[in-house]
Coordinates of C-alpha atoms and ligand atoms in Angstrom, one line a residue:
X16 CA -14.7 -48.5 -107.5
X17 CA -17.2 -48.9 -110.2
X18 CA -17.3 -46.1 -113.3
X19 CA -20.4 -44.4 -111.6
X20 CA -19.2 -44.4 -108.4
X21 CA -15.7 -42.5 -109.5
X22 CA -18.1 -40.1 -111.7
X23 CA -19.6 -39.3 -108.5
X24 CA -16.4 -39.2 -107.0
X25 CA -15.3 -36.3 -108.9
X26 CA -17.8 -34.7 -108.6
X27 CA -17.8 -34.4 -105.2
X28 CA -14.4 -33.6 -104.8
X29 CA -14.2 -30.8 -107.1
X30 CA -16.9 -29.4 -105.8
X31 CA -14.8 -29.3 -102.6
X32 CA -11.8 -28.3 -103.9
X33 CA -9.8 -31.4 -103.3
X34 CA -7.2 -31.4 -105.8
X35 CA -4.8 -34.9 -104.7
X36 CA -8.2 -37.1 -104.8
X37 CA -9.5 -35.4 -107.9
X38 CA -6.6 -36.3 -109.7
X39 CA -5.7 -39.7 -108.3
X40 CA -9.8 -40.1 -109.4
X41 CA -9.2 -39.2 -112.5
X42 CA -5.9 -41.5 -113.0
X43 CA -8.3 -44.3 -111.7
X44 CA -10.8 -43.4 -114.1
X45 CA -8.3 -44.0 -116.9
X46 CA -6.6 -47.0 -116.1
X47 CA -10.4 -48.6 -116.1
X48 CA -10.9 -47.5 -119.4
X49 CA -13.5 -44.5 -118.8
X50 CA -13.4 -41.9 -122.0
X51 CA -11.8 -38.8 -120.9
X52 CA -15.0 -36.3 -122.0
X53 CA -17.1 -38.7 -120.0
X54 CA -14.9 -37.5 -116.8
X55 CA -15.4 -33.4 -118.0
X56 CA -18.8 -33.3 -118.9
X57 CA -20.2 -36.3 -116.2
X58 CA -18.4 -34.5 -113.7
X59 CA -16.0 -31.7 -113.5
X60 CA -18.1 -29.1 -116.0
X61 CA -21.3 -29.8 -113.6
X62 CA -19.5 -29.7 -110.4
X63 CA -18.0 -26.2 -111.5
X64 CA -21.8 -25.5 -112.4
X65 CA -22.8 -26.3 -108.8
X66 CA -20.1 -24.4 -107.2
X67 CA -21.7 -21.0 -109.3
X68 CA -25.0 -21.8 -108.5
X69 CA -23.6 -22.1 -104.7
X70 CA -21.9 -19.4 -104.6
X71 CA -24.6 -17.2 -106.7
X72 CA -26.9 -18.1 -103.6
X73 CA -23.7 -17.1 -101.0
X74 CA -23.4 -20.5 -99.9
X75 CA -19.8 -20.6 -101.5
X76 CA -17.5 -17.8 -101.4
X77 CA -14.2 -16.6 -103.4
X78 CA -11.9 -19.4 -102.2
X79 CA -14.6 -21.8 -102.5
X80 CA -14.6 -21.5 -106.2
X81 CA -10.7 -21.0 -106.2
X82 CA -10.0 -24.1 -105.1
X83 CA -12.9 -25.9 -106.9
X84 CA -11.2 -24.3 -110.0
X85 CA -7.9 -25.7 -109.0
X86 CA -9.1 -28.8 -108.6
X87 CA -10.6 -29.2 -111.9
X88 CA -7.4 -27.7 -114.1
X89 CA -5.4 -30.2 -112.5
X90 CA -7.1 -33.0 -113.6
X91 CA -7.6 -31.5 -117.2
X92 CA -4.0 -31.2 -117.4
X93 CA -4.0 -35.2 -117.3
X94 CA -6.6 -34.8 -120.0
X95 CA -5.2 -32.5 -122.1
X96 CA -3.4 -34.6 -124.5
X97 CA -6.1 -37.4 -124.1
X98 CA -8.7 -35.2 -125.5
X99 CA -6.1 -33.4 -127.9
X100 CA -5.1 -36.2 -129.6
X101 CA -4.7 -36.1 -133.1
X102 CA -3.8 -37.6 -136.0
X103 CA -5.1 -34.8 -138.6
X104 CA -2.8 -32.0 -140.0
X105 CA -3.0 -28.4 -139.0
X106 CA -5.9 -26.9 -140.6
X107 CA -5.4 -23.2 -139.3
X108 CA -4.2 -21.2 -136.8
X109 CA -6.4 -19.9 -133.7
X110 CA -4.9 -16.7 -131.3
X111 CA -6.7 -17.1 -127.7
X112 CA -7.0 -15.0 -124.7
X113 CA -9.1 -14.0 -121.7
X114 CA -9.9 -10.1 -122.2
X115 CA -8.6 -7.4 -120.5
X116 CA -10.1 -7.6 -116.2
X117 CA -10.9 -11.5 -116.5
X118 CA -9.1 -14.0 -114.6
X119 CA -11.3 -17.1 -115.3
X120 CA -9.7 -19.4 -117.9
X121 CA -10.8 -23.3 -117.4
X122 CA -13.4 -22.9 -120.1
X123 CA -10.7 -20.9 -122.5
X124 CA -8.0 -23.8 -121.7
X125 CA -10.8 -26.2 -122.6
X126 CA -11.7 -24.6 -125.8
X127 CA -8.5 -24.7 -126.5
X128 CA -8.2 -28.4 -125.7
X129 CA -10.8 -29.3 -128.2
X130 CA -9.4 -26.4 -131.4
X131 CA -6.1 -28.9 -131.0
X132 CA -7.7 -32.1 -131.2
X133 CA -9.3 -30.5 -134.3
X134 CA -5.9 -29.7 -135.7
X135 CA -5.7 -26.2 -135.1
X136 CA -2.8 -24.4 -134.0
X137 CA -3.5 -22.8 -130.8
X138 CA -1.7 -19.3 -129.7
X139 CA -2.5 -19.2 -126.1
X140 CA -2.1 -15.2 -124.5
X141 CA -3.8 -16.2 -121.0
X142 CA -5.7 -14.1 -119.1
X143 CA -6.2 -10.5 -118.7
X144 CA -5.0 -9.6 -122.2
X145 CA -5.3 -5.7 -123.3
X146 CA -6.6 -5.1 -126.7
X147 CA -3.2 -3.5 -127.6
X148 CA -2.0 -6.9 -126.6
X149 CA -4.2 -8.6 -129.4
X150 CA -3.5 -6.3 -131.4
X151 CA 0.7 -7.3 -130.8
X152 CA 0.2 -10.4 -131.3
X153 CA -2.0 -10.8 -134.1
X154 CA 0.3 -8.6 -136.3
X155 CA 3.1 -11.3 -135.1
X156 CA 1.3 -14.5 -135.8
X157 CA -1.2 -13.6 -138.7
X158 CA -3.3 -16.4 -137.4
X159 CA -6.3 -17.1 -139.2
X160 CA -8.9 -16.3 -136.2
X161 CA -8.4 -14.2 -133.0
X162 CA -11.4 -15.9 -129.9
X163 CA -11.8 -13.3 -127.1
X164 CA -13.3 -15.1 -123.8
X165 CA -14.8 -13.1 -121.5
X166 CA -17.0 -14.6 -118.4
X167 CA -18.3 -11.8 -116.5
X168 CA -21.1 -9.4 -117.5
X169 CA -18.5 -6.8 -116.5
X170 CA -15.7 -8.0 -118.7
X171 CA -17.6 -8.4 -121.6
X172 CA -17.3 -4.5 -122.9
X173 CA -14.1 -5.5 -123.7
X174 CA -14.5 -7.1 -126.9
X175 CA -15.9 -4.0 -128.1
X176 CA -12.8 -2.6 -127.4
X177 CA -10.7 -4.8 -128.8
X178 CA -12.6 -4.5 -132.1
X179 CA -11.9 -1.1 -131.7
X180 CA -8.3 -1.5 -131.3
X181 CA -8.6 -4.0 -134.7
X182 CA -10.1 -1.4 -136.4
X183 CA -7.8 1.6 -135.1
X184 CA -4.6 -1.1 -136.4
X185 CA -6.0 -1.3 -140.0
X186 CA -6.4 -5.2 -139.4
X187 CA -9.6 -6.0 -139.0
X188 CA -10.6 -7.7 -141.9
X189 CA -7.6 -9.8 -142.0
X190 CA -8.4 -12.0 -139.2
X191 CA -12.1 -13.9 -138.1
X192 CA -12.6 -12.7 -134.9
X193 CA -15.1 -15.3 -132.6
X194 CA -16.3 -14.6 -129.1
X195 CA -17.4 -16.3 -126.1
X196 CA -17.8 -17.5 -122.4
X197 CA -20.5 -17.8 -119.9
X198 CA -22.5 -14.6 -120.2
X199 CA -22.3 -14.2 -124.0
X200 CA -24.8 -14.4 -126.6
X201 CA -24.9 -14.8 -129.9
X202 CA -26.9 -11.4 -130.0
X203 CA -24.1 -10.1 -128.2
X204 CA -21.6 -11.3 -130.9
X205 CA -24.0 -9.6 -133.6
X206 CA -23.6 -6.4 -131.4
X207 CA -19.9 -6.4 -131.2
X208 CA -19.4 -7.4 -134.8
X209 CA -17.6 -10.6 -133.9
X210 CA -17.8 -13.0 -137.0
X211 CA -18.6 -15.9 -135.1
X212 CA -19.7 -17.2 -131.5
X213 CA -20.2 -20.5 -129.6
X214 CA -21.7 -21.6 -126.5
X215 CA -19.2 -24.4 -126.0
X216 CA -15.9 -26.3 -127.0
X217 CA -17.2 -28.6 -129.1
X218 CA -19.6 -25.8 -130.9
X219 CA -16.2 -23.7 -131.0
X220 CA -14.7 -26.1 -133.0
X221 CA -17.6 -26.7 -135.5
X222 CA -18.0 -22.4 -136.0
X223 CA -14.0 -22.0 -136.3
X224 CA -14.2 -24.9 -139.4
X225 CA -17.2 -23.2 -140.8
X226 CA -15.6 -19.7 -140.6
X227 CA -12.7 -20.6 -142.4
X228 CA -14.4 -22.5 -144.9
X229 CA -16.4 -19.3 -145.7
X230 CA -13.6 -17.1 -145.7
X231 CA -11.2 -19.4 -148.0
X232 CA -13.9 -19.9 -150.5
X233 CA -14.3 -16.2 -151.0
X234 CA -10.6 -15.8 -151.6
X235 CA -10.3 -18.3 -153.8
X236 CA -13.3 -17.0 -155.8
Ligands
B1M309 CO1 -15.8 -16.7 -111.1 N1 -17.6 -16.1 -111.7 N2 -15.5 -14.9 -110.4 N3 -14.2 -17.4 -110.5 N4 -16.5 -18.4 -111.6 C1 -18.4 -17.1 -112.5 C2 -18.1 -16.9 -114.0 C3 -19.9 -16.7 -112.1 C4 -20.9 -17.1 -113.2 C5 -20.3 -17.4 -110.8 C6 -21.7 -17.1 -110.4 O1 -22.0 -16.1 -109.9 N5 -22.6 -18.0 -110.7 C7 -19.7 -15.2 -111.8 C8 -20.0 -14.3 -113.0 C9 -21.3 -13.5 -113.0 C10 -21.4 -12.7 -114.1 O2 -20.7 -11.7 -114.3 N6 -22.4 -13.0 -115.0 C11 -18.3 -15.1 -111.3 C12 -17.8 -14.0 -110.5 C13 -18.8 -13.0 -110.0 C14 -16.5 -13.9 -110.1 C15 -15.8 -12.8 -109.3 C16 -16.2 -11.4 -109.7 C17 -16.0 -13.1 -107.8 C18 -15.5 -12.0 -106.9 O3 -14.4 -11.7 -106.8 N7 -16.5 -11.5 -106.1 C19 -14.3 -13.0 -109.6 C20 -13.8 -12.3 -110.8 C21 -12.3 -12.3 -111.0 C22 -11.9 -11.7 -112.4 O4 -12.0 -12.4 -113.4 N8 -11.6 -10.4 -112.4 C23 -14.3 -14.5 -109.9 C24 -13.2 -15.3 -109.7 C25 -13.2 -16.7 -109.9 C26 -12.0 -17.6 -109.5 C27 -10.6 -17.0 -109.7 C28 -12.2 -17.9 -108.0 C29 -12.3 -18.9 -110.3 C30 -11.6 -18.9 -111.7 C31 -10.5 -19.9 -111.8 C32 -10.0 -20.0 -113.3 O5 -10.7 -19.9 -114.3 N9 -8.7 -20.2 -113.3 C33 -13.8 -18.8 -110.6 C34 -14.7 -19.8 -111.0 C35 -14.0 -21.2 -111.0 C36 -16.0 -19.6 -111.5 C37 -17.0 -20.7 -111.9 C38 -17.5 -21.3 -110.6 C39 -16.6 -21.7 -112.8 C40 -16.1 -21.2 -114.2 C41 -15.7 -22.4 -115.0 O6 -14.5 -22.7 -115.1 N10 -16.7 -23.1 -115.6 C42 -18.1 -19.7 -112.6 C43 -19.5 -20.3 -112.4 C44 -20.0 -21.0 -113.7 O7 -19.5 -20.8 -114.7 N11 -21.0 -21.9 -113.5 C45 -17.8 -18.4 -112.1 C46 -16.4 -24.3 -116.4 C47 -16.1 -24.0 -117.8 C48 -15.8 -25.3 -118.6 O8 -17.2 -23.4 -118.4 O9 -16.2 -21.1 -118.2 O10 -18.5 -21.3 -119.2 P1 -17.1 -21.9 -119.0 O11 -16.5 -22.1 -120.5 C49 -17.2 -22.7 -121.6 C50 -18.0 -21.7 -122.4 O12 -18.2 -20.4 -121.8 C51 -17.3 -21.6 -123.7 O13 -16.7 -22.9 -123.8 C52 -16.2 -23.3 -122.5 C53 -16.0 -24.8 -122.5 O14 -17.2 -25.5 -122.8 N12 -16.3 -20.6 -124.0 C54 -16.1 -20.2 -125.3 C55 -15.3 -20.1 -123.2 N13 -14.5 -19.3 -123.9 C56 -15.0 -19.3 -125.2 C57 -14.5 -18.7 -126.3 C58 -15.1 -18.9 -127.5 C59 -16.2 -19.8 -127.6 C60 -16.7 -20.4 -126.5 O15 -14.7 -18.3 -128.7 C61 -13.6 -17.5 -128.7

């Protein structure tokens, strides 16, 4: 198969949810030498854009996207360390989770992908995490920014709440708090008081290294 033709490959496949062929695609893609983000953002990210779009117009339903969704997170766990690999030494520490009533995590996991190939440790919570939960864990770990994904319009009230819960536990100003996922805005970030959003992974990384920049400068002034 040529490059294009395994691109396409994927594509289709995720698209209908066919996990064993999206990942023996994606081993093939490998062994001829294609780049790893050319796989997620030729393929899997816009396939998983057509599945919404198919399922917005009630071509696709539920288990449609389920599967598509499967699909896709099995072949990012064969790119997980491609894409994380790193020679650079840990430049700060990043505490992740999926708010409170949100299941939906690919984009999070990829995020998260991209913060470790950056050098960041990453502090994964998963999905469905209760601001008390943040809260729990940011007291444990100290890390140096807390991201809340959310990627329903419904689900996104929760990060107002779980700056609540920040500000309610005293620690809000000791941790950079960034937001994001499908639906959210940077207007929306400005109206929850988050310090910092991004639209994607790669974007996530560049605001994190900003953000701490900022923040280390002004302690050490
Ligand atoms: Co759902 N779902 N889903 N879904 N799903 C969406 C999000 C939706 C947009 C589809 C649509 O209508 N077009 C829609 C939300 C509409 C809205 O509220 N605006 C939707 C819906 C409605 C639902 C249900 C309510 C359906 C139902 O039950 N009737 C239900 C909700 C369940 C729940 O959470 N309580 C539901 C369920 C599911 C599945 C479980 C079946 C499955 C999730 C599987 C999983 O994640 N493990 C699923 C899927 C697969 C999707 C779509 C098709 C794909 C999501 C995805 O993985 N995208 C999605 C449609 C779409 O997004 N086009 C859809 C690829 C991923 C790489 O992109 O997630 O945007 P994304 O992540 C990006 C950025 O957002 C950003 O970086 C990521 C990487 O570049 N980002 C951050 C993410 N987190 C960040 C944090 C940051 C910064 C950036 O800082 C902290």
């Amino acid at each position: 198969m040529t490059p294009e033709e395994i691109l396409q490959g994927l594509y289709d496949e995720t698209l209908v949810g066919n996990g064993p062929r999206v990942l023996e695609l994606t081993h093939e893609a490998l062994g001829l030498g294609m780049e790893p983000q050319s796989l997620l953002f030729d393929a899997l990210i816009p396939s998983l854009e057509e599945v919404g779009a198919r399922f917005e117009r009630g071509d696709f339903f539920v288990p449609e996207m389920l599967i598509a969704g499967r699909a896709m997170a099995g072949s990012m766990e064969v790119l997980r360390p491609l894409l994380a690999e790193t020679g650079v030494q840990t430049i700060g520490t990043f505490l992740m989770g999926t708010v409170k009533g949100d299941v939906h995590d690919i984009g999070k996991n990829l995020v998260n992908i991209m913060l470790e190939g950056a050098g960041f440790e990453v502090i994964d919570l998963g999905v469905q995490v209760a601001p008390e939960k943040f809260v729990e864990k940011i007291q444990e770990h100290q890390p140096d920014i807390v991201g809340f994904s959310a990627f329903l319009t419904t689900t996104m009230p929760m990060f107002k709440a779980n700056m609540n819960a920040l500000q309610k536990a005293g620690i809000r100003d000791d941790v950079i708090v960034m937001v994001g996922g499908a639906p959210v805005t940077q207007e929306y970030a400005d109206a929850v008081g988050a310090d910092g959003y991004a639209p994607d992974a790669s974007a996530t990384v560049k605001r994190a290294k900003e953000l701490l920049e900022q923040k280390r400068a002004l302690v050490s002034a």
